[in-house]
CSV table of C-alpha atoms and ligand atoms in Angstrom, one decimal:
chain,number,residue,atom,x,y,z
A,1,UNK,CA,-38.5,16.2,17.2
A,2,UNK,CA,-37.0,19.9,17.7
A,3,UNK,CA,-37.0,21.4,14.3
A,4,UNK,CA,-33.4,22.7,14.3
A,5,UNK,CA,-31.9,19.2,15.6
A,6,UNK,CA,-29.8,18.9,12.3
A,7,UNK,CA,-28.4,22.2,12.7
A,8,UNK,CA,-27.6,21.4,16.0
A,9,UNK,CA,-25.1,18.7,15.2
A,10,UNK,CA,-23.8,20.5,12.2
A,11,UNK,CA,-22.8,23.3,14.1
A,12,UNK,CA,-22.1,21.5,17.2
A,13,UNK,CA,-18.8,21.0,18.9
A,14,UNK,CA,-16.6,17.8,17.4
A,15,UNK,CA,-13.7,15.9,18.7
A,16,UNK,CA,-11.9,17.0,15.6
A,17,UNK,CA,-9.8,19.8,14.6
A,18,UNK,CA,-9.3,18.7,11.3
A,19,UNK,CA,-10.9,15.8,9.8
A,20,UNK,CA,-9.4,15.6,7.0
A,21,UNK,CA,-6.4,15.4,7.7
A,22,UNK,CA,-6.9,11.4,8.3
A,23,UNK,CA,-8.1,10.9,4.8
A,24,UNK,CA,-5.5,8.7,2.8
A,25,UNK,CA,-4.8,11.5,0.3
A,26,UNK,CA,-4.1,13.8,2.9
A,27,UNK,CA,0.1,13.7,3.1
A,28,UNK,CA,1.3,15.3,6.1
A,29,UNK,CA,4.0,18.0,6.5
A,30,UNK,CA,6.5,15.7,8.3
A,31,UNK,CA,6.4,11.7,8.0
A,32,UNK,CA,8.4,10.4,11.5
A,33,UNK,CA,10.4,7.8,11.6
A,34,UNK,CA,11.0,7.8,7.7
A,35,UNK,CA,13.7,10.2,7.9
A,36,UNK,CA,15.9,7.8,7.0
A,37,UNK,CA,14.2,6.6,3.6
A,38,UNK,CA,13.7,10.3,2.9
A,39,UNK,CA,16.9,10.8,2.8
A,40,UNK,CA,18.0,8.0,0.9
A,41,UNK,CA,15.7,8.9,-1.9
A,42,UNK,CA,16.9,12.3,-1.9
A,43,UNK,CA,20.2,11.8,-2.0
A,44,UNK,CA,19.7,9.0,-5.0
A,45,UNK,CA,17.9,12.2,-7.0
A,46,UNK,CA,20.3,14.5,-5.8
A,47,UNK,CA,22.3,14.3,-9.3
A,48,UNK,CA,19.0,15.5,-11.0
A,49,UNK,CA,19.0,18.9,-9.2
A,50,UNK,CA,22.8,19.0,-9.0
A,51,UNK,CA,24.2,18.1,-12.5
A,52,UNK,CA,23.9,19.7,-15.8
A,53,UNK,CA,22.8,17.5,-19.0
A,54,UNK,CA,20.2,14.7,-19.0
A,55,UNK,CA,19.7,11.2,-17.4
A,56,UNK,CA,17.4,9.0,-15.9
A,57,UNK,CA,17.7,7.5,-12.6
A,58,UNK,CA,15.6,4.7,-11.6
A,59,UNK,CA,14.7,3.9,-7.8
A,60,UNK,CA,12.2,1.1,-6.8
A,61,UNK,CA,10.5,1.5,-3.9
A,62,UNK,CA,9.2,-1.6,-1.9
A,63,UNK,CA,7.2,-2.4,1.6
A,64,UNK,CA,4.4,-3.9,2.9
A,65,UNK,CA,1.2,-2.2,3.1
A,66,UNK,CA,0.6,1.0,5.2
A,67,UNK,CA,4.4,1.6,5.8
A,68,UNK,CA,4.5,4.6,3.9
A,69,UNK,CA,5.5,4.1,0.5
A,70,UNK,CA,3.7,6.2,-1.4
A,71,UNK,CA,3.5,9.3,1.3
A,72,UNK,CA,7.4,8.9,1.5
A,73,UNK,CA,7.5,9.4,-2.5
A,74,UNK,CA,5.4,12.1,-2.7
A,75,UNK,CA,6.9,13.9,0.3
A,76,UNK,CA,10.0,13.7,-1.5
A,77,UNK,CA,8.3,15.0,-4.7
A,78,UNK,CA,7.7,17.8,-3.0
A,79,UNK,CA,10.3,18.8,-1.9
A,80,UNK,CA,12.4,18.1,-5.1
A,81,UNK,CA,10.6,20.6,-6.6
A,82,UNK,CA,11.2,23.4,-4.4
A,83,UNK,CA,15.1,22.9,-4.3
A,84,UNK,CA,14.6,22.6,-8.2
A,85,UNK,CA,13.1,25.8,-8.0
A,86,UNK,CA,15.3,27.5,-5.9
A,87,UNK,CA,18.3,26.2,-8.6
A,88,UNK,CA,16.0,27.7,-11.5
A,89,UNK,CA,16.0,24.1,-12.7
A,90,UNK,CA,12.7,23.2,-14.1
A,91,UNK,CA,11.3,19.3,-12.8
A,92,UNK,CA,7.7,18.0,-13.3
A,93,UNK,CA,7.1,15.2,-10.4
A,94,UNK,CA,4.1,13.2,-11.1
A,95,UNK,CA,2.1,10.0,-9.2
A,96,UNK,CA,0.2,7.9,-11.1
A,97,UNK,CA,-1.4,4.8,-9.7
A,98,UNK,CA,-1.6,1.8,-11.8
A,99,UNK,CA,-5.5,1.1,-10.7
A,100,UNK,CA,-7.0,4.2,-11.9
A,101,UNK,CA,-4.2,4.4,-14.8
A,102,UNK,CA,-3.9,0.9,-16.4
A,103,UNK,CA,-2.0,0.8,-19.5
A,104,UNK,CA,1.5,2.7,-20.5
A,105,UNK,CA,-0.7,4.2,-23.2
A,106,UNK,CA,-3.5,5.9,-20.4
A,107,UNK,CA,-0.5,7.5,-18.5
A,108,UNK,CA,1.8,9.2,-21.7
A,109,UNK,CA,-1.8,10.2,-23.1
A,110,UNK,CA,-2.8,11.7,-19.7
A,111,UNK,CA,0.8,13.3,-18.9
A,112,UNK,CA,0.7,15.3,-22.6
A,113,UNK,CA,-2.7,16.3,-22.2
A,114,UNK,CA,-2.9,17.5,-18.8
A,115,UNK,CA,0.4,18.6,-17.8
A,116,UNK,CA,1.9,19.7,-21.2
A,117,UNK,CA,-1.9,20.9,-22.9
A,118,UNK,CA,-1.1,18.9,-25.5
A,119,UNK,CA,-4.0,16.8,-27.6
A,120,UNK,CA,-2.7,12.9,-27.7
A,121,UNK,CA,-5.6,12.0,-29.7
A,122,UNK,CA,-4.8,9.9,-32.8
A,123,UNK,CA,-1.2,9.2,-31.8
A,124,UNK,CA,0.9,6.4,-31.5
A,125,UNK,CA,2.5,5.6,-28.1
A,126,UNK,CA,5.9,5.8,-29.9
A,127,UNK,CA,5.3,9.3,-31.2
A,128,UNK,CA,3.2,10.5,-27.9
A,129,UNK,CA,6.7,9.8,-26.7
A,130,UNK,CA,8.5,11.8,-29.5
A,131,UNK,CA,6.3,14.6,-28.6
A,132,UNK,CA,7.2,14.2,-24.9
A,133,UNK,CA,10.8,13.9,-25.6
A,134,UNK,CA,11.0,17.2,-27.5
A,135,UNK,CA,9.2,19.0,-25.5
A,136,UNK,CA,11.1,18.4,-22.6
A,137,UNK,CA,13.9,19.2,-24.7
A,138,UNK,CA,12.5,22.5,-25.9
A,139,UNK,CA,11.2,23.7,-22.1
A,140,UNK,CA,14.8,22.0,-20.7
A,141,UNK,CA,12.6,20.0,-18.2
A,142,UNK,CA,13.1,17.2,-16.5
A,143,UNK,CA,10.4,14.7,-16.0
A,144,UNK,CA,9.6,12.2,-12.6
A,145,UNK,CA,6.8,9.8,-13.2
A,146,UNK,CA,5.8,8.1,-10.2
A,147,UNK,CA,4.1,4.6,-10.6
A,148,UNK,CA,2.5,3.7,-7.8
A,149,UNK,CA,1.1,0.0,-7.4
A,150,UNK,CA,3.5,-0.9,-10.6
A,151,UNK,CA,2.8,-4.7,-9.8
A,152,UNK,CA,-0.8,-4.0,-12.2
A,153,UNK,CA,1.2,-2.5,-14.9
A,154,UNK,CA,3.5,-5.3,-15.2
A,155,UNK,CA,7.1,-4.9,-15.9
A,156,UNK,CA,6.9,-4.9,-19.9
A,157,UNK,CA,4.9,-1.6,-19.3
A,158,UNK,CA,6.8,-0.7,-16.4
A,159,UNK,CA,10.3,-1.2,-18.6
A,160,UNK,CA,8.7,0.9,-22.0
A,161,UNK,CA,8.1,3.6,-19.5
A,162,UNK,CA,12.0,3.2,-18.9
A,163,UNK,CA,12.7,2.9,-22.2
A,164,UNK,CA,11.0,5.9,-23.1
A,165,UNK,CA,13.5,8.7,-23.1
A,166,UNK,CA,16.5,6.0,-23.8
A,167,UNK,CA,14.9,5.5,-27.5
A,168,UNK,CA,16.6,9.2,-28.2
A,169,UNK,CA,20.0,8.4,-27.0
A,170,UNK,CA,21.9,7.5,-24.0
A,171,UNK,CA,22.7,10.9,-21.9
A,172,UNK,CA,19.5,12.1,-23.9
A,173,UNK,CA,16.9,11.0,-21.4
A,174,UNK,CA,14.6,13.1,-19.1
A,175,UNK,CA,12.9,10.9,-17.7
A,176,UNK,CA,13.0,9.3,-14.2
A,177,UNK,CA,11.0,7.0,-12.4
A,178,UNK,CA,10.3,6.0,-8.4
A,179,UNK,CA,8.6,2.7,-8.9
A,180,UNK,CA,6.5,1.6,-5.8
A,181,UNK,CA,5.0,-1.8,-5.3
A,182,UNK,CA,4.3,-4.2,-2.7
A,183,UNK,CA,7.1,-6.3,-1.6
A,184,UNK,CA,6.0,-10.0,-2.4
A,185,UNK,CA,4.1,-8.4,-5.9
A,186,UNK,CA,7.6,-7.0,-6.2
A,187,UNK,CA,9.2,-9.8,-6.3
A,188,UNK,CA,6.6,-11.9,-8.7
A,189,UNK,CA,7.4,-8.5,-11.4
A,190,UNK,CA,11.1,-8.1,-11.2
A,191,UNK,CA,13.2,-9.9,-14.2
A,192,UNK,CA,16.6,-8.8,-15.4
A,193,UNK,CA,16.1,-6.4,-18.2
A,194,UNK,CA,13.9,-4.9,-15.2
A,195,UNK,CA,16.0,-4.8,-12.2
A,196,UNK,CA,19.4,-3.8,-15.2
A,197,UNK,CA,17.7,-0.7,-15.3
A,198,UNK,CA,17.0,0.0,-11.4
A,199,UNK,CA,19.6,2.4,-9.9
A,200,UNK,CA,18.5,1.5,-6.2
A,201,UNK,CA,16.1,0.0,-4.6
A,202,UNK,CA,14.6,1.0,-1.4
A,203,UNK,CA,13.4,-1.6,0.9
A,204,UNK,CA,10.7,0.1,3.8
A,205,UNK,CA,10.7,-2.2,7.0
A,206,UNK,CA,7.2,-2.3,8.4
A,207,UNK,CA,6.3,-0.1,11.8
A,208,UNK,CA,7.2,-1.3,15.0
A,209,UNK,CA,4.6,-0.3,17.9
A,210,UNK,CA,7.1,2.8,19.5
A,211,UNK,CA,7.4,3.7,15.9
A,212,UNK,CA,3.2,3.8,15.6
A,213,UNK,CA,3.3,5.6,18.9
A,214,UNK,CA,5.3,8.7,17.3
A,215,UNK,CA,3.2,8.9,13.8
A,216,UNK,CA,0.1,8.5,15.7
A,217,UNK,CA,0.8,11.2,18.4
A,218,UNK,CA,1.7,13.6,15.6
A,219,UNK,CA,-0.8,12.4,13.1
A,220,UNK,CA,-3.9,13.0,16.3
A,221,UNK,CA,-2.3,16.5,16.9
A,222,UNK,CA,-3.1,17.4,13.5
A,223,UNK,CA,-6.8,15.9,13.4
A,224,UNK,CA,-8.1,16.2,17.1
A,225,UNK,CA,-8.8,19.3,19.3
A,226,UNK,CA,-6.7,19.6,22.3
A,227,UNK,CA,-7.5,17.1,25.2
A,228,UNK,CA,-9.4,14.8,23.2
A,229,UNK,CA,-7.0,12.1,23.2
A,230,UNK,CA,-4.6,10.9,25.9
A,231,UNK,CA,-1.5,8.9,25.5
A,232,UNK,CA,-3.1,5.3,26.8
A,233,UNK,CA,-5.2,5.7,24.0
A,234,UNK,CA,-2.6,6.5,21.0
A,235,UNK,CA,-0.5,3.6,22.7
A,236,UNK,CA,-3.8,1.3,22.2
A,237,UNK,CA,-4.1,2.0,18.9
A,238,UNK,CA,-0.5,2.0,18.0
A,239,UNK,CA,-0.6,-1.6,19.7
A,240,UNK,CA,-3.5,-2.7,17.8
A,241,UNK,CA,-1.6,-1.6,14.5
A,242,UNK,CA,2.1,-2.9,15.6
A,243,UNK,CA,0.2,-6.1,14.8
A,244,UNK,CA,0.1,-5.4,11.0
A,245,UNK,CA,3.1,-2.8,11.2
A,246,UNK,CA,0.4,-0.5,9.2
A,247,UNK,CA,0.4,3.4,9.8
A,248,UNK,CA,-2.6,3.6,7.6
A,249,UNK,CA,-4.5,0.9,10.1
A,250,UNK,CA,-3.6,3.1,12.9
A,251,UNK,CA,-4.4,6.1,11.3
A,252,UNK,CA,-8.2,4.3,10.1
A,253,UNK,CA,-9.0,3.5,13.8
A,254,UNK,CA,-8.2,7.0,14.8
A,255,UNK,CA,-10.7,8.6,12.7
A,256,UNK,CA,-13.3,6.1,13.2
A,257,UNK,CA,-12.5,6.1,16.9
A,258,UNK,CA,-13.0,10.1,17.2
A,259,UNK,CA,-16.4,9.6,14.5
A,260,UNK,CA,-17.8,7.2,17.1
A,261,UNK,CA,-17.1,9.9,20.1
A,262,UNK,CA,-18.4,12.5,17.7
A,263,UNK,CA,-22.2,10.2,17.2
A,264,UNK,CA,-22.0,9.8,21.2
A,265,UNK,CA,-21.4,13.0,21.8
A,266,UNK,CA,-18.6,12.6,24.0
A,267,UNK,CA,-15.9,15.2,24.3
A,268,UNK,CA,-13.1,12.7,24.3
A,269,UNK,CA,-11.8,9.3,22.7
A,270,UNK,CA,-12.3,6.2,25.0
A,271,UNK,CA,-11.0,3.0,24.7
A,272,UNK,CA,-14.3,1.4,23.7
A,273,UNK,CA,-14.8,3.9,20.8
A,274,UNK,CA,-11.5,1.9,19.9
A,275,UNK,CA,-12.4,-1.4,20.4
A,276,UNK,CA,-15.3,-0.7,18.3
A,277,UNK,CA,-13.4,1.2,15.7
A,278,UNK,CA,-10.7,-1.4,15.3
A,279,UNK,CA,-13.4,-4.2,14.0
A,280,UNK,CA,-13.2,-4.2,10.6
A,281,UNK,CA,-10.2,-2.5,9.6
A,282,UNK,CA,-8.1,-4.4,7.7
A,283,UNK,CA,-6.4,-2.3,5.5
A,284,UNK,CA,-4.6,-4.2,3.5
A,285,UNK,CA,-7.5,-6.8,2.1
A,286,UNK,CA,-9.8,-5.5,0.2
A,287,UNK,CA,-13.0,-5.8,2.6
A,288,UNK,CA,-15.4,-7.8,0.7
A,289,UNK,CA,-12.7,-10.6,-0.2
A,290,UNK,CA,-13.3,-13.0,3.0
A,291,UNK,CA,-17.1,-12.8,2.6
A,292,UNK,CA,-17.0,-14.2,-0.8
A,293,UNK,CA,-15.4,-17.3,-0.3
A,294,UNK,CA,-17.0,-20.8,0.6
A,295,UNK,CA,-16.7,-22.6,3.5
A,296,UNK,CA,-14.0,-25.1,2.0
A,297,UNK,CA,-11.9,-22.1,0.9
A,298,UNK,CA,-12.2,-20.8,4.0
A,299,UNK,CA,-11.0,-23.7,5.3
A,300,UNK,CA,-7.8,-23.8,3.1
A,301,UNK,CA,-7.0,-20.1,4.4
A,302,UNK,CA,-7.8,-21.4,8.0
A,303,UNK,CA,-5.1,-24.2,7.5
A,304,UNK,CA,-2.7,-21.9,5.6
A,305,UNK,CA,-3.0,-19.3,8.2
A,306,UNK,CA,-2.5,-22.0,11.0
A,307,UNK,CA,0.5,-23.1,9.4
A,308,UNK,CA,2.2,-19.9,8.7
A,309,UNK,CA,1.6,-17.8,11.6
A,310,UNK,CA,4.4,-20.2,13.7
A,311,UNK,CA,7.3,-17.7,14.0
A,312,UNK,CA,9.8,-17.8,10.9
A,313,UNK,CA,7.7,-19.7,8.9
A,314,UNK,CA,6.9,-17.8,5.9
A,315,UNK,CA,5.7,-20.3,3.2
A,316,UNK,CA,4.4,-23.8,3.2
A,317,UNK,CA,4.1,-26.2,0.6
A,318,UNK,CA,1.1,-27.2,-0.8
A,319,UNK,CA,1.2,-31.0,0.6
A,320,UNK,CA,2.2,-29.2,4.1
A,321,UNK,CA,-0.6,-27.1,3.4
A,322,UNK,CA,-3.2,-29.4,2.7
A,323,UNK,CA,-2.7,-31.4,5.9
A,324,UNK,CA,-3.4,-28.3,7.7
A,325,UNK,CA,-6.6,-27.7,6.2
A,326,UNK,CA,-7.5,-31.9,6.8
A,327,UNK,CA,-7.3,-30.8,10.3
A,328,UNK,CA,-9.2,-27.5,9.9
A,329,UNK,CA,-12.1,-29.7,8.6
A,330,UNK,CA,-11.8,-32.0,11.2
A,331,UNK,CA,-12.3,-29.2,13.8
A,332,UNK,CA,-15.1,-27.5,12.2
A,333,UNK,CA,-16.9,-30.3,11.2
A,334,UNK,CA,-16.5,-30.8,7.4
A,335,UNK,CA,-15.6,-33.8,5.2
A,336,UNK,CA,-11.7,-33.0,3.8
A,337,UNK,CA,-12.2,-32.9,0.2
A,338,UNK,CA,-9.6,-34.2,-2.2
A,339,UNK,CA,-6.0,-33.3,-2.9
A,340,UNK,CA,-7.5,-31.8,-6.6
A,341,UNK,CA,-9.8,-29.9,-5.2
A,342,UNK,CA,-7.5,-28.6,-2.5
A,343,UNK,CA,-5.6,-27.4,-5.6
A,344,UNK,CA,-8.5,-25.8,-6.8
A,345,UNK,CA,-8.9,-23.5,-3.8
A,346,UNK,CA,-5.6,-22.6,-3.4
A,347,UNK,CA,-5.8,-21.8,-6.7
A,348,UNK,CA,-8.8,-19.4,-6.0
A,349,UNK,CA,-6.9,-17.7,-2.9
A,350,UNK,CA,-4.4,-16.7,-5.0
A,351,UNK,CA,-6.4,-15.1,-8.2
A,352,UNK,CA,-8.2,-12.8,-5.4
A,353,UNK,CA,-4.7,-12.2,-3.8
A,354,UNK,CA,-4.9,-13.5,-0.3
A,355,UNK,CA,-2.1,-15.8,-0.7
A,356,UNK,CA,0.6,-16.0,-3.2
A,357,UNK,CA,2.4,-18.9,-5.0
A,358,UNK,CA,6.1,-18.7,-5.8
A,359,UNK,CA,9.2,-20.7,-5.9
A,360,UNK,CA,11.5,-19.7,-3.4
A,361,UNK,CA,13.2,-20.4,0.1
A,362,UNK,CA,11.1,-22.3,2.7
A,363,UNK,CA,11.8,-20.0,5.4
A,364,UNK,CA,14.3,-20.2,8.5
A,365,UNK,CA,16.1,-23.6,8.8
A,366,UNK,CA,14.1,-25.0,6.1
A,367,UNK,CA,15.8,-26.6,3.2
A,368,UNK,CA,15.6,-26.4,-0.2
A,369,UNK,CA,13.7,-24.6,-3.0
A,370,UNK,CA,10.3,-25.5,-3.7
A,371,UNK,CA,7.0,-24.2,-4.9
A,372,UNK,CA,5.2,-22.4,-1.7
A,373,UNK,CA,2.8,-20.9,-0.4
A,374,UNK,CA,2.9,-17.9,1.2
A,375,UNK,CA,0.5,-14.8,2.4
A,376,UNK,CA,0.5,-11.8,0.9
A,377,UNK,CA,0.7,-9.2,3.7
A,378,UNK,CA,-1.9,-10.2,5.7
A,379,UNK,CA,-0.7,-11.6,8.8
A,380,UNK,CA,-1.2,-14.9,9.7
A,381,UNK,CA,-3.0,-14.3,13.2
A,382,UNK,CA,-5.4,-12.0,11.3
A,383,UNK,CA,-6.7,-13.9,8.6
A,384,UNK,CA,-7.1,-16.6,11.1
A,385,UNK,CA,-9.2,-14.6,13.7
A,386,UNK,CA,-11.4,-13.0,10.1
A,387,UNK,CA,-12.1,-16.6,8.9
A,388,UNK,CA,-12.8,-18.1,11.9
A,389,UNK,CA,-15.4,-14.9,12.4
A,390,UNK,CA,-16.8,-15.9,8.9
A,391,UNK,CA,-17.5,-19.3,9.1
A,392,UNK,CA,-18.9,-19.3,12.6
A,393,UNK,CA,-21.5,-17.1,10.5
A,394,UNK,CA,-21.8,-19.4,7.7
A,395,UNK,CA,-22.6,-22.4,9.9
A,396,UNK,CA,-25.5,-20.0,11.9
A,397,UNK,CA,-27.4,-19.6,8.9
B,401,ATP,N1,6.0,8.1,9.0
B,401,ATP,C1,4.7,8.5,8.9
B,401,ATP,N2,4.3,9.6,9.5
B,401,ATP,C2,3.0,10.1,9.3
B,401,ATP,N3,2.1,9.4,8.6
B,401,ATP,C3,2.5,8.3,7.9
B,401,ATP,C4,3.8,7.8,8.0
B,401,ATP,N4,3.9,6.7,7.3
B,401,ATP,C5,2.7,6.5,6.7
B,401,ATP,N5,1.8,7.5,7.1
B,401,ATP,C6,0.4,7.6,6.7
B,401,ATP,O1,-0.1,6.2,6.7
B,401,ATP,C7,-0.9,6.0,5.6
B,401,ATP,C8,-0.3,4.9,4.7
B,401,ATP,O2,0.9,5.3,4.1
B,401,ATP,P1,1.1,5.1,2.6
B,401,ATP,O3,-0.2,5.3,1.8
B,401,ATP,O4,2.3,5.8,2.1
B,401,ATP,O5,1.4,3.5,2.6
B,401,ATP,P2,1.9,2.5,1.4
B,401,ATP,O6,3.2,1.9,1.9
B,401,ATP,O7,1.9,3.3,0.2
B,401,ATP,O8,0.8,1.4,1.5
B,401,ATP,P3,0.1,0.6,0.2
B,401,ATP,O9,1.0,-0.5,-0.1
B,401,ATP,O10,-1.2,0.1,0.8
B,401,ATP,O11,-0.1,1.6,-0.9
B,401,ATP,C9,-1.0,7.3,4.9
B,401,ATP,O12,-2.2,8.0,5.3
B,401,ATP,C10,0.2,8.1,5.3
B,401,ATP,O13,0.1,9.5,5.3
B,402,MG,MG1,0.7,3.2,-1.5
């Protein structure tokens, strides 16, 4: 072993430019393809920059995963805050995301301390609020509070966040909200009082493959050295990520694509860097979830995913359903267990967020209103191929 090996590849020559730039925190300077959303959310906050006196507007912002929800509010954010500057009109935009910040009472104890220096300790919500309220008052600021992944807050907390400024008076408020959550999780959150305070609610359509093609062109510009990536390749991945319509699976398989090229020392991507790479990126599922179910809840999400990956389907009903996963057992070579305990592990698939029960709409052509079955975001094709992988692995052992 040569002494200075390690040096060698820490100083060697890379694939990338800029590495970083692929991280998920890492927002880009343009976002393609979303000019359109951009510019709806701008011109809803337009009246905030524009107009003199106080007010609260109130935009939900909803999507699948990956299709840009969050990047499109905070590049918006940004740039809210440099036309408020140029107006001498003073805004504070801030994210917070419901898994690190759980509770109403985390975030108004966190937005006086850190952004206003003030101590929260010992204080009511109600007059952390007060406190907030006047001193927006007193600096004439206005306030954005992002919530990202509302769906964990809930909408009672969502609403008091609302509520917040309107507790001083109509025409008083200075506090406005983008609220971002999953579509489906979206739907399962929304009540009236809720939606009677939402001004307008932004809907982003997943990304179709052309669509990939652009974000990922620009996105490898950004993170790869010149000639390390040719066309064929971007259009591979985009294809592999049209399936989910999922910048952020695109954008994984790029950087472990070019990390792969980088172990191998090869000066370019190839298509079998991205082959590799693409195994095991599923962004929208938590890894780990798959792996910890048993084999007859794998079977249920087998038969589910069998069921609703036939085009327009998008629930099932839970007798449907169950003879789906009857046949999924037959196949694999397991006794069908009973209606109860069918129940059961729907149950399960839903408390880890695979699926999701609701009442609603069958799907195209289909009649009536009934409980269902649905998937959350995952497609159909996927969880099949993932389960399929998993339980071939169950029965080696
Ligand atoms: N139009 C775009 N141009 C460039 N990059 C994009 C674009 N849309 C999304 N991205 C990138 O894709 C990744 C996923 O986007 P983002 O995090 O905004 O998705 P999301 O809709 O918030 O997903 P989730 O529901 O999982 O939170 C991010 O790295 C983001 O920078
Ligand atoms: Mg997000």
């Amino acid at each position: 072993m040569e002494e200075d090996f390690v040096e060698k590849i820490l100083l060697g020559a890379s694939v990338f430019r800029d590495e970083r730039s692929l991280f998920p925190e890492f927002l880009p300077q343009k976002l393609p393809r979303r000019e359109e959303e951009i510019s709806r959310l701008a011109t809803d906050f337009r009246p905030l920059i524009q107009k003199k006196g106080s007010f609260a507007i109130n935009i939900a912002i909803t999507g699948t995963a990956g299709v840009g929800k969050t990047a499109v509010a905070r590049y918006c954010g940004k740039h809210i805050k440099n036309a408020a500057k140029k107006k001498g009109i003073a805004i504070k935009f801030i994210l917070y995301n419901a898994h690190t910040f759980r509770t109403k009472t985390s975030i108004l104890r966190n937005l006086l301390t850190d952004h206003f220096n003030v101590t929260a300790r010992g204080f009511s919500d109600e007059e952390i609020l007060g406190m907030l309220v006047k001193r927006l008052e007193k600096d004439d600021m206005r306030l954005i509070i992002t919530l990202d992944e509302a769906n964990l807050l809930g909408s009672d907390e969502i609403l008091s966040i609302i509520h917040a400024s309107e507790v001083f008076g109509i025409g008083r408020s200075r506090i406005s909200t983008i609220i971002i959550c999953r579509r489906t999780e979206w739907r399962a959150i929304l009540n009236a009082p809720l939606s009677g305070h939402i001004h307008d609610q932004i809907n982003i359509p997943g990304y179709t493959r052309d669509e990939l093609v652009d974000i990922l062109t620009y996105r490898a510009q950004l993170a790869f050295n010149p000639g390390v990536i040719s066309e064929e390749i971007i259009e591979m991945v985009a294809e592999i990520a049209s399936q989910t319509q999922n910048a952020r699976h695109g954008i994984e398989i790029l950087l472990r694509a070019g990390k792969m090229a980088d172990y191998e020392h090869n000066s370019e991507i190839n298509a079998e860097n991205v082959r590799r790479a693409k195994v095991g990126v599923y962004p929208e599922l938590r890894p780990d979830v798959l792996d910890d179910l048993n084999d007859h809840e794998l079977l249920t999400a087998l038969g589910l995913a069998r069921r609703l990956k036939h085009h327009g389907i998008t629930a099932t009903t839970i007798n449907e359903a169950y003879k789906y996963y009857q046949i999924a057992c037959e196949e694999k070579g397991f006794k069908a267990q009973s209606m109860s305990a069918f129940r059961k592990y729907v149950s399960h698939l839903d408390s880890v967020g695979i699926i999701g029960k609701a009442v609603g709409p069958l799907g195209r052509g289909r009649r009536g209103r009934r409980a269902r079955i649905t998937l959350y975001d995952l497609p159909a094709t996927v969880l099949e191929e993932r389960v399929l992988k998993i339980l071939e692995l169950h029965n080696k052992k």
